[in-house]
Coordinates of C-alpha atoms in Angstrom, one line a residue:
M1 CA -24.4 -18.0 -5.7
L2 CA -28.1 -16.8 -4.8
I3 CA -29.3 -15.7 -1.9
R4 CA -32.8 -16.5 -1.9
E5 CA -36.2 -13.4 -2.0
E6 CA -38.3 -15.6 -0.1
V7 CA -38.0 -15.1 4.0
E8 CA -38.3 -18.7 5.0
F9 CA -38.4 -19.8 9.3
R10 CA -35.4 -22.4 10.7
R11 CA -35.7 -23.3 14.3
V12 CA -32.6 -22.1 15.6
D13 CA -31.3 -24.9 17.8
E14 CA -31.0 -26.4 14.2
L15 CA -28.7 -23.4 12.9
R16 CA -24.8 -23.2 13.9
E17 CA -22.0 -20.5 13.7
H18 CA -20.4 -20.4 11.1
P19 CA -16.0 -22.4 11.9
L20 CA -13.9 -18.4 11.2
N21 CA -17.1 -15.8 11.9
R22 CA -14.8 -15.2 15.6
M23 CA -11.1 -15.5 13.6
L24 CA -12.8 -12.8 11.4
N25 CA -15.2 -10.9 12.9
S26 CA -15.5 -8.6 16.8
P27 CA -18.8 -9.3 18.7
L28 CA -21.0 -6.0 18.9
G29 CA -19.3 -3.8 21.8
S30 CA -22.0 -3.8 24.9
I31 CA -24.0 -0.9 23.5
E32 CA -24.6 -2.0 20.6
A33 CA -25.3 -5.6 21.6
A34 CA -28.1 -4.0 24.6
L35 CA -29.9 -2.0 21.2
L36 CA -30.1 -4.7 19.5
E37 CA -31.9 -6.7 22.6
N38 CA -33.2 -3.7 23.4
S39 CA -34.8 -3.6 19.3
I40 CA -35.3 -7.2 18.7
D41 CA -37.2 -7.0 22.1
E42 CA -39.8 -4.7 20.9
M43 CA -39.9 -5.6 17.6
G44 CA -38.8 -9.1 17.4
I45 CA -36.0 -9.9 14.5
Q46 CA -37.0 -7.4 12.0
E47 CA -34.3 -8.5 9.4
P48 CA -33.8 -12.4 8.4
L49 CA -29.7 -14.3 8.6
W50 CA -28.0 -15.3 6.1
V51 CA -27.6 -19.6 6.2
T52 CA -26.4 -22.2 3.6
G53 CA -28.5 -25.2 3.1
E54 CA -26.5 -26.4 5.6
N55 CA -27.6 -24.3 8.0
V56 CA -24.1 -22.7 8.4
I57 CA -24.8 -19.5 9.6
I58 CA -23.8 -16.8 7.2
S59 CA -25.0 -13.0 9.2
G60 CA -26.7 -12.5 11.9
H61 CA -24.4 -14.4 14.6
E62 CA -25.9 -11.8 16.9
R63 CA -29.0 -11.7 16.2
W64 CA -29.0 -16.1 15.9
K65 CA -27.7 -15.7 20.1
I66 CA -30.0 -13.1 21.7
A67 CA -32.7 -15.1 20.2
A68 CA -31.4 -18.6 21.7
R69 CA -30.6 -16.2 24.6
K70 CA -35.0 -15.2 25.2
G71 CA -35.9 -19.2 23.8
M72 CA -36.9 -18.6 20.7
E73 CA -37.9 -21.2 19.1
N74 CA -37.6 -20.2 15.9
V75 CA -36.1 -16.8 13.2
P76 CA -36.9 -15.0 9.3
V77 CA -34.3 -16.8 7.4
R78 CA -32.8 -15.7 4.3
V79 CA -31.3 -19.2 2.2
I80 CA -27.9 -18.9 0.5
E81 CA -27.5 -21.7 -2.8
S82 CA -24.6 -23.0 -5.0
A83 CA -22.7 -20.8 -3.2
T84 CA -18.8 -22.2 -3.6
E85 CA -16.5 -21.8 1.0
E86 CA -14.9 -18.2 -0.9
E87 CA -17.9 -16.9 -1.6
L88 CA -19.3 -17.2 1.8
L89 CA -16.0 -16.1 3.2
Y90 CA -16.4 -13.3 1.2
L91 CA -20.5 -12.7 2.1
L92 CA -19.2 -13.4 6.3
V93 CA -16.5 -10.3 6.1
M94 CA -18.4 -8.1 3.8
A95 CA -22.2 -8.6 4.8
N96 CA -20.8 -8.3 9.0
D97 CA -18.4 -5.4 8.2
A98 CA -21.7 -3.1 7.1
R99 CA -23.6 -4.3 10.2
R100 CA -20.7 -3.6 13.1
G101 CA -19.2 -0.9 11.3
D102 CA -15.6 -0.3 12.1
E103 CA -13.1 -3.1 12.6
K104 CA -10.9 -2.8 16.1
D105 CA -8.7 -6.1 16.1
P106 CA -5.8 -5.4 13.4
M107 CA -5.7 -9.8 13.8
R108 CA -9.0 -9.6 12.0
K109 CA -8.5 -7.0 10.5
A110 CA -5.5 -8.6 9.0
R111 CA -7.9 -11.7 8.1
K112 CA -10.9 -10.0 6.4
I113 CA -8.2 -8.5 3.9
K114 CA -6.8 -11.7 3.1
V115 CA -10.5 -13.2 2.9
L116 CA -10.9 -10.3 -0.1
Y117 CA -7.5 -10.6 -1.4
D118 CA -8.3 -14.1 -2.6
Y119 CA -11.8 -14.1 -3.9
W120 CA -11.5 -11.3 -6.6
G121 CA -8.3 -12.7 -7.5
I122 CA -5.7 -9.6 -6.0
T123 CA -1.9 -10.7 -5.6
V124 CA 0.9 -8.4 -4.9
G125 CA 1.7 -7.6 -8.8
R126 CA -0.5 -6.6 -10.9
P127 CA -4.5 -7.8 -12.0
K128 CA -3.7 -11.0 -14.8
S129 CA -5.5 -9.9 -17.8
G130 CA -8.9 -11.3 -19.0
Q131 CA -10.3 -11.4 -15.9
D132 CA -14.1 -10.3 -15.4
D133 CA -15.3 -7.4 -13.5
H134 CA -16.1 -9.6 -10.4
N135 CA -12.4 -10.0 -10.1
R136 CA -11.6 -6.7 -11.0
K137 CA -10.6 -5.5 -7.5
T138 CA -7.3 -3.7 -6.4
R139 CA -5.4 -3.3 -3.5
R140 CA -6.3 -0.1 -3.0
D141 CA -10.5 -1.4 -2.8
V142 CA -9.9 -3.3 -0.6
A143 CA -8.4 -1.1 1.9
N144 CA -10.6 1.6 1.7
L145 CA -13.1 -1.5 1.9
V146 CA -11.5 -2.1 5.0
G147 CA -11.4 1.7 6.3
E148 CA -7.3 2.3 5.9
G149 CA -4.2 3.2 4.2
E150 CA -2.5 0.7 1.3
R151 CA 0.6 0.6 3.8
T152 CA -1.6 0.3 6.8
A153 CA -3.3 -2.6 4.5
R154 CA 0.0 -4.3 4.1
R155 CA 1.6 -4.4 7.1
L156 CA -1.6 -5.4 8.2
L157 CA -1.6 -8.6 6.0
R158 CA 2.0 -9.5 7.2
L159 CA 1.0 -9.6 10.6
L160 CA -0.8 -12.9 8.9
D161 CA 3.2 -13.8 9.2
L162 CA 3.2 -14.4 12.6
I163 CA 3.3 -17.7 14.7
P164 CA -1.0 -17.8 16.7
E165 CA 0.7 -17.4 20.0
L166 CA 1.4 -14.0 18.2
Q167 CA -1.3 -12.9 17.2
E168 CA -3.1 -13.1 19.8
L169 CA -1.2 -10.9 21.7
V170 CA -1.8 -8.5 18.8
S171 CA -5.5 -8.8 19.3
R172 CA -5.1 -8.3 22.7
G173 CA -2.8 -4.5 22.3
V174 CA 1.0 -5.8 24.0
I175 CA 1.5 -5.7 19.7
G176 CA 1.4 -3.8 17.4
V177 CA 1.0 -3.8 13.9
V178 CA 5.3 -2.0 13.0
S179 CA 6.1 -4.0 16.6
G180 CA 4.2 -7.2 14.4
N181 CA 5.4 -7.2 11.5
E182 CA 9.4 -6.5 12.8
L183 CA 8.3 -9.9 14.1
A184 CA 7.1 -11.6 11.1
A185 CA 10.2 -11.1 9.5
L186 CA 12.0 -14.2 12.1
S187 CA 11.9 -17.0 11.4
E188 CA 8.6 -19.5 12.7
K189 CA 10.7 -21.3 15.9
E190 CA 12.2 -17.6 16.5
Q191 CA 8.9 -16.7 17.9
R192 CA 7.8 -18.6 19.6
Q193 CA 11.0 -18.6 21.7
L194 CA 10.6 -15.2 21.9
Y195 CA 6.9 -15.3 21.8
E196 CA 7.9 -18.0 25.3
A197 CA 10.5 -15.1 26.3
I198 CA 8.5 -12.0 27.1
T199 CA 5.0 -13.9 28.1
R200 CA 7.5 -15.7 30.7
S201 CA 8.7 -11.7 31.9
H202 CA 4.6 -10.8 32.2
V203 CA 6.7 -7.8 29.7
K204 CA 2.8 -6.2 28.6
E205 CA 3.3 -4.0 25.5
V206 CA 6.3 -5.1 23.2
R207 CA 8.1 -1.6 21.4
S208 CA 9.1 -1.8 17.4
Q209 CA 12.7 -0.5 18.9
E210 CA 13.0 -3.4 20.9
I211 CA 11.5 -5.7 18.5
Q212 CA 14.1 -4.2 15.4
A213 CA 17.3 -4.2 17.8
I214 CA 16.1 -7.8 18.7
R215 CA 16.0 -8.9 14.9
S216 CA 19.6 -7.1 14.4
E217 CA 21.1 -8.9 16.6
L218 CA 20.3 -12.2 16.3
E219 CA 21.2 -11.4 12.0
Y220 CA 24.5 -11.1 13.2
I221 CA 24.8 -13.7 15.3
R222 CA 23.0 -15.9 12.5
E223 CA 25.5 -14.5 10.8
R224 CA 28.3 -15.6 12.7
R225 CA 27.9 -19.3 12.7
S226 CA 27.6 -19.2 9.1
Q227 CA 30.1 -18.0 9.3
Q228 CA 31.8 -20.4 11.1
V229 CA 29.7 -23.8 9.2
D230 CA 32.2 -22.3 6.8
Q231 CA 36.0 -22.3 8.3
R232 CA 34.7 -25.9 10.2
E233 CA 33.7 -27.0 6.2
E234 CA 37.2 -25.5 5.1
Q235 CA 38.6 -27.2 7.4
L236 CA 37.4 -30.5 7.3
D237 CA 38.0 -30.3 3.3
W238 CA 41.3 -29.7 3.8
L239 CA 42.2 -32.4 6.4
D240 CA 39.3 -35.4 3.6
V241 CA 37.0 -35.7 7.3
G242 CA 33.6 -37.3 7.6
E243 CA 30.9 -35.3 5.7
D244 CA 28.1 -35.6 9.3
V245 CA 30.9 -33.8 11.3
G246 CA 29.4 -30.3 12.4
E247 CA 25.5 -31.5 11.8
G248 CA 22.8 -29.3 12.3
M249 CA 25.1 -25.6 12.7
G250 CA 23.1 -23.7 10.2
E251 CA 19.7 -24.0 12.0
D252 CA 18.0 -20.7 13.1
V253 CA 19.3 -18.2 15.7
S254 CA 18.2 -20.5 18.9
F255 CA 17.5 -17.8 22.2
E256 CA 18.5 -21.2 25.0
G257 CA 20.9 -22.4 23.0
Q258 CA 23.6 -19.3 23.5
R259 CA 23.3 -20.1 27.5
E260 CA 25.9 -22.9 27.7
E261 CA 28.6 -20.4 25.6
R262 CA 28.4 -17.4 28.9
P263 CA 31.3 -17.2 30.4
E264 CA 30.9 -16.7 34.0
E265 CA 31.3 -13.0 34.3
N266 CA 31.4 -10.6 38.1
G267 CA 28.8 -9.1 38.3
E268 CA 25.6 -8.3 36.2
W269 CA 25.9 -8.1 32.8
H270 CA 23.5 -5.3 32.1
T271 CA 24.8 -1.4 32.6
E272 CA 24.3 1.2 35.4
L273 CA 21.8 3.4 32.4
E274 CA 20.2 0.1 31.7
K275 CA 19.5 -0.8 35.8
D276 CA 16.7 2.4 35.3
I277 CA 15.3 0.1 31.5
P278 CA 11.3 -1.5 32.6
K279 CA 10.4 -4.2 32.1
T280 CA 10.4 -5.1 28.2
A281 CA 10.9 -7.3 25.2
I282 CA 14.5 -6.9 25.9
D283 CA 14.6 -7.4 29.6
A284 CA 12.8 -11.1 28.8
V285 CA 15.1 -11.9 25.7
A286 CA 19.0 -10.7 27.1
P287 CA 18.8 -13.6 30.1
T288 CA 18.6 -16.0 27.3
L289 CA 22.1 -14.7 25.2
E290 CA 24.7 -15.2 25.7
A291 CA 26.6 -12.2 27.8
S292 CA 28.5 -9.8 24.8
S293 CA 24.7 -11.0 23.2
A294 CA 23.2 -9.3 25.7
R295 CA 25.0 -6.2 25.6
N296 CA 24.7 -5.9 22.3
L297 CA 20.9 -5.9 22.6
R298 CA 21.4 -3.2 25.2
R299 CA 23.6 -1.1 22.9
R300 CA 21.3 -1.7 20.2
L301 CA 17.9 -0.6 21.9
L302 CA 20.1 2.5 23.4
I303 CA 21.4 3.6 19.8
K304 CA 18.1 3.6 18.8
K305 CA 16.2 5.7 21.1
L306 CA 19.5 7.7 21.4
D307 CA 18.5 8.4 17.0
K308 CA 15.3 8.9 18.0
A309 CA 16.2 11.9 20.1
E310 CA 18.0 13.2 17.6
K311 CA 14.9 13.6 15.8
L312 CA 12.8 14.2 17.0
I313 CA 15.4 17.3 18.5
D314 CA 16.0 18.5 14.8
R315 CA 12.5 18.5 14.5
L316 CA 11.7 21.7 17.5
E317 CA 14.3 23.4 16.1
Q318 CA 12.3 23.3 13.7
D319 CA 9.5 23.8 13.8
L320 CA 10.0 26.1 16.4
L321 CA 12.7 28.4 15.8
P322 CA 11.5 30.2 13.3
L323 CA 8.0 31.1 16.0
F324 CA 10.8 32.4 17.9
D325 CA 11.5 35.7 16.1
N326 CA 8.6 38.1 17.6
L327 CA 8.3 35.6 20.4
T328 CA 6.5 39.2 23.6
D329 CA 3.8 37.1 24.8
A330 CA 5.2 36.5 28.8
V331 CA 3.5 32.9 29.7
V332 CA 5.1 31.3 25.8
R333 CA 8.4 32.9 26.9
E334 CA 8.3 30.8 30.0
R335 CA 7.0 28.5 28.6
V336 CA 9.9 27.9 25.8
H337 CA 12.1 28.5 28.8
D338 CA 10.5 25.7 30.6
V339 CA 11.6 23.2 28.0
A340 CA 15.1 24.6 27.6
R341 CA 15.8 24.0 31.0
Q342 CA 14.2 20.4 30.8
L343 CA 17.1 20.3 27.8
I344 CA 19.4 21.2 30.5
R345 CA 18.2 18.8 33.3
V346 CA 18.3 15.9 30.4
S347 CA 21.9 16.8 29.6
E348 CA 23.2 16.9 32.3
R349 CA 22.1 13.6 33.6
L350 CA 23.8 11.5 30.1
D351 CA 27.0 14.7 30.8
G352 CA 27.3 12.9 34.6
V353 CA 26.6 9.5 33.2
V354 CA 29.0 8.8 30.3
S355 CA 31.5 11.4 32.9
R356 CA 32.1 8.2 34.7
R357 CA 32.5 6.2 32.2

C-alpha cells in the first residue's frame, strides 16, 4: 500500500463515497461541521483528501460534501495505490478517527473493532506464531485505539451478532450495550420476533434485566419443548410408528407460536403489582406468549429487580453505617432520617401488597 506524496486535483463530481463509510463513521456534529465549513470558506481545503485510483474517498468525506455543496469544481487529493480492500478499510477507520475523535455510536465502534481485528489478524486466542511486526497487535491495542477497556471492546464486538434492525436500535440508544449482548445470544428468528414486538409496542428503552428475564423464559420454553419432543420420540419408538410424525417440534422458540395454546382466563393475566410497571420490552413480549409463560416472564423480572434492590440495600448498609457512629451534624442527620423514612414507606407498601395475596 502506498499513499502518494504529490498532491493532484480531481473533479468533485467524479469522486464518490466509500460504501462502508456511513457504517463505520458517524457524521460530524453540527459544531464541528460549522467550524470545518468556516475554515474552508476562509482558507480553502488545506488537507488533501485520500482517494483510490477509482475515485473512491477513503478520508475527507465531509470536506468533499462541503465542496460539493459550495459548487467547487476541484479538490486536492492524494492517491492511494496498491491497497487491498482490507487495507482500505483500515485507513477508512484510522484516518477518520484521527480527525473526528471519539465515536459515540456503539455499533460503529463495534465495526471499527472488527476491521482492526481483521487487519491485524487478531483472534480470540493467542496471536499466531510467525506473524510479522505489521500484525503483532493485541486486543488491548485495539481497545486503546477505540478508547475502551478490553471487556467493553468484547461486549461491543458481540453486538455484531444482532440482526441489522436491532443494531439500528442500538445506534439510536433504544438498546444499550449490555442489553444488546443479552439479545445477541438469541437466535436470529427470536431476535426478529422480539424486534417486531418492541417496535409494535413503541418501547422507548430496552433494559438488560428485561432481556435477561426474556432469555431465561425462552430457554425454559425451549427446554420444555425439547422434553416434549423426547417424550414423543419415545412413544413413537415404542409404537413403531412412522419417522416423520412430530416434524418441526425442535425448532427455535416462536413468540407468536404460543398463542393457540393459551387457556381461557377470567380477567387480566397480570397481577396488581404488574399493573404499575410502565411499557417495556416485557409488556411487548408477554402478550405473545401463553398465559403461564407470560406470568413466568413477569415473575423473573420482579425477582431480578428484588435481587438488585437487595444488593443496593446491602451496599447502603456497608457504605453508610460505619460513618454513623460519630454522626453529629444536624443537616446530615436529617438527611439520614429522610432516607430511613423512604425505606419504611417502601416496606409498608410491599407489606400491604403481600398481605392481600
